[in-house]
Amino acid sequence: MSPAQWDLPPELCCRPMAFVALTGLDVVYNAIHRAIWDAFCANRRADRVPISFKVLPGDHEYPKCRTKRTSYEWYIPKGILKTGWMNKHLNLVPALVVLFYELDWDDPQWKEKQSECATKVEIVRTSLQGRNTKVAVVLIQKKTPLPPGEDLVASERASALCGACDLSGKSLFVLPHTDHLVGYIIRLENAFYEHAQTYYYNEIRRVKSHKEFLNKTTHQLLFVRHQFKMGFFSELKQDTQNALKYYRTAYSLVHELRAHETNMLEIKTMAGFINYKICRLCFQHNTPLDAIAQFRKHIDLCKKKIGSAELAFEHTAWMSKQFQSFGDLFDEAIKLGLTAIQTQNPGFYYQQAAYYAQERKQQAGQLCSHEPGVGYPAPDPLETPSGALDFYGQRPWRQGHQSIDPPDSEKEKQGILALQVKERDVLHSELVIALLSNAVAQFKKYKCPRMKSHLMVQMGEEYYHAKDYTKALKLLDYVMCDYRTERWWSLLTSILCTALKCSYLMGQVKDYITYSMELMGRASNLPEEQKSRIEKNLIKVLMNEVPQPEPDCDLASVKTAQSLWSDRISLAGNNEFTIEVQDYVPFVQCKAKFLYPSFHIDEPVQLHVYVRADCPHPVRFSKLCVSLSNQEYNQYCLLEDASKEKDILETSTQENMCLVPGKTRKYCFKFVAKTEDVGKKIEITSVGLMLGRETGRCVYLNWRGGWGDAASSHETLQASRSFKRRTRLPEQQVDWDTVAIQSSTMIISRVPKISVQLTHEPPALTNEMYCMIVTIQSEEDTVAKDIKLTAGLKPGQDANLTQSTQITLNGSEVCDDSHPALLPDIPLGDLQPGQKPLYIHCVSTGSRILLFHVAYSVSATVEGKDINCKCHKDETVTLETVVPFEVAMKFVSSKFEHLERVNVDIPFLLMMDILSASPWPIELVNSEVLLASSMTPIDQPQSQVEGVTLQTSECASECFLLKCPPVQNDTSTVASGHYFISWKRKSAFAETSVVRTMVILPHVMVENIPLYVHAELPSFGRVRESLPVRYHLENRTGLVQDVEIGVEPSDAFMFSGLKQVRMRILPGAEQEMLYNFYPLMAGYQVLPQLNINLLRFPNISSQLLRRFLPSRIFVKVIFFRPQIKNNGRPCFLVFLVGPTLGLRYLTFFFFTFFYQLSK
Amino acid sequence: MNCPLYIRSVPTQGELKFHYTVHTSLDVVEEKISGVGKALADQRELYLGLLYPTEDYKVYGYVTNSKVKFVIVVDSSNTSLRDNEIRSMFRKLHNSFTDVMCNPFYNPGDPIQSKAFDSIVSTMMVQAC
């Protein structure tokens, strides 16, 4: 019996197809026959009818048919199903035999050939004696046949041939050997298929007909057999629905059989077969739930049918196979389009199969561990005359035996022994691993990562049992991290234990150390004594000795391992191992931290490393080193065991290097940072802890980043959440959880000991050279060298500010755009206390931040080390800039009337008002008007505000008399020019420079006027004294102008002259009009109004022209008439100008009184 | 996090196998939780029912709103425990677990060491055996 004895027979697992035998074809030598055969068997896709063809010789001997039983009365069946039966109907007994014969209808030797064909048919018929197999004849013809009915010869000869061969017309076919061979072949095979179906239909009926002869007492086996056969024939007939029905009946019948130890295997085997068929058909019918239900039922029914206790492994092997084959079926169905789910996929069946395979292995281990003397029994009880069994599931030494007790107990014993001996040689682990790996593949597909890991652990363990430690270790190592991250310590511990055994047995030093470290640590839930044992072993390994073997290891393997380990001792080199801790949970924990997040350069950088062990016994280490991002400091962070020669177990004086379980040790390191590192970050890249000795064997535990292994982050989180009260620990001891991590620190520059003071008078005035005095005072103990001042606008402000701010050290001249907004690095040399004036020129208003940065270097001593420290101090100040004054300008007429527009060649005034807005007094040094070409001054313009000092909100005014030369057009807007004010802040604080501020004068509208009128009159008149007034009329056009002039009468004046006149003035000419006014009243009097009408320019009104003329005049009073008095001069003059109206009245009355008196 | 807060089996022999069973059942629990989120249907149902079939044991699952998972594994042959009984066991567990969480000295995420919880589990296990 092969190891595959539990495999299902291939004829059971295949899809049954109708069997059709083809005879009379010479496929070796005849090309035509070959082509026909190829057409039959090539390209058998799903759309072709399911037939299995076979070419057989014409005189092939078909299996003999046994004589049909007429009565079952005395018949006792020997088994359920013969082993050859399925194969016989699939491959040996055809449903139809087709005879190919080359014969054309017009063959010249028709008669002879006809009889030869008949003979051949007869030979086939004889060979199939007793079978219902049909026979058909195919004539291979060279010519294309005519349509049926047209070829009279053909139909006549066809019926003759049918007669000769004893064939029905339906069984005679013609195959013209032409181009359309495949088409003809497909038609032929469809016809064959019909014949085959009829054959199988008849077979089913035949089997069914036996039923009436059977009785339930003796023929129970036959009931099963017949149902199975009918199911099988139905499958051959491709009637799967009925096949399923027959199989289901067969399945229930098989469990009705009387089961006992002797036939248990046969029943289970058949039940397994039928179950397989049912499940297969259910999947084929796309009813997977039916398949699963049937399988569950099958398992429930058969689980307890163990059979012989001495052969219990057979049952588990069978169970395993049941699950496996169902898994295969399920998987096959999925490949054909079925969808499986996470909780119902083939993986579970493979897993269960593996489980039974493991159980089988266990049982085999128990049942087959015979004494060494017991060998395989001498006449092989498993030998059968034919080399195979007659019936499925029977014992070779008692085939056909169906009664309860075995016929020969001695033979039975021998047979069982033979089976047990055979079982002993089976490689169970291989079977288990194969099944597990099948399951792994499935669970991977259906998103079950944990199930997958679990199965891989099982695979690893199975490899371990199979002594394939390399593979075992590989698998276990692969899944370990999953359990570690999920924090299932119980599972991790069990895996680690197996892994440790593997690494021990292979003499893998590094793995051995790694697993030991983890098993001793807090992630392992091994009992203390186990941990203690592992620790002792680890110390041995570190001392380059052979460790004690792990418990429960295979003895032979332990021997090999011991020699491997002793080889390792002599092996020089490669005795240094590095373990990256973040992937494990070793028994040593480490936390490294800088004391502060930043250190000044002039103080030592302090670093603490906390180390703690969780192992049962104290452990010594020989080196502790910290790697920092700047490796130059590493030398200062190193702790080494000075006693290199001493034994590690010996209690040394250096207790410092010993880790006591459960206690946290603190190691302090100090170093002075380099001045280049100012402003840089120093990080702890790793902490290394060396166990063992460099001379023997050593292992470096490497904490990347200075702390943490695979479990730390969660523990830290839990600790941070915890409300647990921390008990105060005695001196020198630290609570592990309270140690916070600070894995990097900044080196920052020394605190400067200087003061920077700014003296100035805010706010700054626009355009002013604003003076700020920077006072730097050193409070250093030693000389502050290389002081450099950077002053100016603080970078990062509005870009416009940069353009409108200029800084200079020279206050004597006003800055321009070439000056920068920030003056960097003004060297001040070594510090002599002093001041530095600085001038700032702010062109625009608003607030701006100014930065004063003082950098210097000073030497300091840290930890007995001289370092040159660079220090700096920043001072910022916000400066407000305001406008110093506002200038208002206006044009007025000579009468101080506001002018919208000025007239050509007529004088007017330009007035300026300077209003101070500065909080500080401003001195106006000078002012100047620079006129544009369109304006000319009438007199020499001279500043009237020179030397004036304005306090806040005071105003200074000045005016200039100007006129405009003629313009091209009648009216045009012209520029006036510029106005410059030179001023400075009047300050006692610092000498300030003069600032010249320019103001652009407004544009003004200039217009020509056709007639210019001006009067010439004295500045005052006297009562009753003639007042000559001369009016000048100038024609400013190129035309002769008609002018009408009239003088309105007035109460205050009498006058002589032309009261109304009309005259002509030639172009450019001037007309003079003389009037003699005679004032009658004193005081301001309105002059008689002059009305001028320009007849050519009606739009120039008299009103407009009158603007040029004085409207009033002051008239003085006379007390004594000069002709009465001798010298003609008034001897007494009262001139009262009252500020109020009341007083004016008084004055008037006074005048009047005197006047009347004199009269 | 899927680390065990409390795990207990009676009898204690072969405990490891059950630890594996519980651990592997988390695959299904996680799948079901993520599925619930999608469907949004019946979110208040915390009981997940039978997680997956094994030959010898039945594995039931339950998830609290804060995604704490409860898993009960019982012998398949124990027919006295039907769905309703399992449901009430889970409810009891959940109540007791809530009490544990209410303890201000209990740090969520730490293994449960409450005696009250332990005794509830013990009584349930006695009933089941």
PDB file of C-alpha atoms in Angstrom, chain B residues 45-124:
ATOM      1  CA  GLU B  45     -26.182  45.522  18.270  1.00  0.00           C
ATOM      2  CA  LEU B  46     -22.987  44.711  20.102  1.00  0.00           C
ATOM      3  CA  TYR B  47     -23.350  40.978  19.908  1.00  0.00           C
ATOM      4  CA  LEU B  48     -21.541  39.641  16.885  1.00  0.00           C
ATOM      5  CA  GLY B  49     -22.824  36.098  17.107  1.00  0.00           C
ATOM      6  CA  LEU B  50     -20.930  32.985  16.170  1.00  0.00           C
ATOM      7  CA  LEU B  51     -17.608  34.111  14.771  1.00  0.00           C
ATOM      8  CA  TYR B  52     -16.388  31.066  12.959  1.00  0.00           C
ATOM      9  CA  PRO B  53     -16.974  27.378  12.914  1.00  0.00           C
ATOM     10  CA  THR B  54     -14.516  24.921  14.304  1.00  0.00           C
ATOM     11  CA  GLU B  55     -14.994  21.234  14.733  1.00  0.00           C
ATOM     12  CA  ASP B  56     -14.941  21.177  18.505  1.00  0.00           C
ATOM     13  CA  TYR B  57     -15.606  24.695  19.754  1.00  0.00           C
ATOM     14  CA  LYS B  58     -17.941  27.553  19.175  1.00  0.00           C
ATOM     15  CA  VAL B  59     -16.470  31.027  19.221  1.00  0.00           C
ATOM     16  CA  TYR B  60     -18.755  33.954  19.960  1.00  0.00           C
ATOM     17  CA  GLY B  61     -17.895  37.612  19.810  1.00  0.00           C
ATOM     18  CA  TYR B  62     -19.142  40.877  21.286  1.00  0.00           C
ATOM     19  CA  VAL B  63     -17.823  44.389  20.839  1.00  0.00           C
ATOM     20  CA  THR B  64     -18.539  47.358  23.054  1.00  0.00           C
ATOM     21  CA  ASN B  65     -19.022  50.811  21.648  1.00  0.00           C
ATOM     22  CA  SER B  66     -15.502  51.685  22.694  1.00  0.00           C
ATOM     23  CA  LYS B  67     -14.308  48.719  20.642  1.00  0.00           C
ATOM     24  CA  VAL B  68     -13.398  46.482  23.534  1.00  0.00           C
ATOM     25  CA  LYS B  69     -13.835  42.928  22.382  1.00  0.00           C
ATOM     26  CA  PHE B  70     -15.239  40.023  24.333  1.00  0.00           C
ATOM     27  CA  VAL B  71     -14.793  36.502  23.050  1.00  0.00           C
ATOM     28  CA  ILE B  72     -16.348  33.378  24.517  1.00  0.00           C
ATOM     29  CA  VAL B  73     -15.225  29.950  23.403  1.00  0.00           C
ATOM     30  CA  VAL B  74     -17.397  27.003  24.394  1.00  0.00           C
ATOM     31  CA  ASP B  75     -17.362  23.317  23.663  1.00  0.00           C
ATOM     32  CA  SER B  76     -19.468  22.460  20.624  1.00  0.00           C
ATOM     33  CA  SER B  77     -20.997  19.548  22.488  1.00  0.00           C
ATOM     34  CA  ASN B  78     -22.422  21.859  25.126  1.00  0.00           C
ATOM     35  CA  THR B  79     -25.955  22.134  23.796  1.00  0.00           C
ATOM     36  CA  SER B  80     -27.281  23.960  26.854  1.00  0.00           C
ATOM     37  CA  LEU B  81     -25.692  27.161  25.656  1.00  0.00           C
ATOM     38  CA  ARG B  82     -27.769  28.592  22.903  1.00  0.00           C
ATOM     39  CA  ASP B  83     -27.595  32.027  21.406  1.00  0.00           C
ATOM     40  CA  ASN B  84     -29.709  33.570  24.164  1.00  0.00           C
ATOM     41  CA  GLU B  85     -27.552  32.204  26.948  1.00  0.00           C
ATOM     42  CA  ILE B  86     -24.411  33.437  25.236  1.00  0.00           C
ATOM     43  CA  ARG B  87     -25.985  36.833  24.762  1.00  0.00           C
ATOM     44  CA  SER B  88     -26.785  37.133  28.428  1.00  0.00           C
ATOM     45  CA  MET B  89     -23.288  36.015  29.343  1.00  0.00           C
ATOM     46  CA  PHE B  90     -21.872  38.767  27.220  1.00  0.00           C
ATOM     47  CA  ARG B  91     -24.239  41.266  28.776  1.00  0.00           C
ATOM     48  CA  LYS B  92     -23.110  40.248  32.237  1.00  0.00           C
ATOM     49  CA  LEU B  93     -19.493  40.509  31.179  1.00  0.00           C
ATOM     50  CA  HIS B  94     -20.100  43.921  29.722  1.00  0.00           C
ATOM     51  CA  ASN B  95     -21.793  45.158  32.892  1.00  0.00           C
ATOM     52  CA  SER B  96     -18.984  43.891  35.015  1.00  0.00           C
ATOM     53  CA  PHE B  97     -16.442  45.373  32.655  1.00  0.00           C
ATOM     54  CA  THR B  98     -18.202  48.733  32.897  1.00  0.00           C
ATOM     55  CA  ASP B  99     -17.829  48.515  36.669  1.00  0.00           C
ATOM     56  CA  VAL B 100     -14.124  47.866  36.234  1.00  0.00           C
ATOM     57  CA  MET B 101     -13.805  50.877  33.979  1.00  0.00           C
ATOM     58  CA  CYS B 102     -15.629  53.022  36.511  1.00  0.00           C
ATOM     59  CA  ASN B 103     -12.970  52.312  39.066  1.00  0.00           C
ATOM     60  CA  PRO B 104     -10.890  55.452  39.163  1.00  0.00           C
ATOM     61  CA  PHE B 105      -7.817  53.441  40.035  1.00  0.00           C
ATOM     62  CA  TYR B 106      -8.112  51.274  36.954  1.00  0.00           C
ATOM     63  CA  ASN B 107      -6.023  52.511  34.089  1.00  0.00           C
ATOM     64  CA  PRO B 108      -7.727  51.658  30.787  1.00  0.00           C
ATOM     65  CA  GLY B 109      -5.494  49.342  28.826  1.00  0.00           C
ATOM     66  CA  ASP B 110      -4.000  47.630  31.840  1.00  0.00           C
ATOM     67  CA  PRO B 111      -4.792  43.981  32.466  1.00  0.00           C
ATOM     68  CA  ILE B 112      -7.930  43.574  34.581  1.00  0.00           C
ATOM     69  CA  GLN B 113      -7.218  42.398  38.103  1.00  0.00           C
ATOM     70  CA  SER B 114     -10.606  43.133  39.619  1.00  0.00           C
ATOM     71  CA  LYS B 115     -11.891  40.498  42.018  1.00  0.00           C
ATOM     72  CA  ALA B 116     -15.492  41.344  41.198  1.00  0.00           C
ATOM     73  CA  PHE B 117     -14.884  40.763  37.518  1.00  0.00           C
ATOM     74  CA  ASP B 118     -13.049  37.591  38.307  1.00  0.00           C
ATOM     75  CA  SER B 119     -15.905  36.223  40.350  1.00  0.00           C
ATOM     76  CA  ILE B 120     -18.458  37.056  37.645  1.00  0.00           C
ATOM     77  CA  VAL B 121     -16.348  35.146  35.160  1.00  0.00           C
ATOM     78  CA  SER B 122     -15.971  32.281  37.594  1.00  0.00           C
ATOM     79  CA  THR B 123     -19.711  31.936  38.154  1.00  0.00           C
ATOM     80  CA  MET B 124     -20.339  31.938  34.419  1.00  0.00           C
TER      81      MET B 124
END
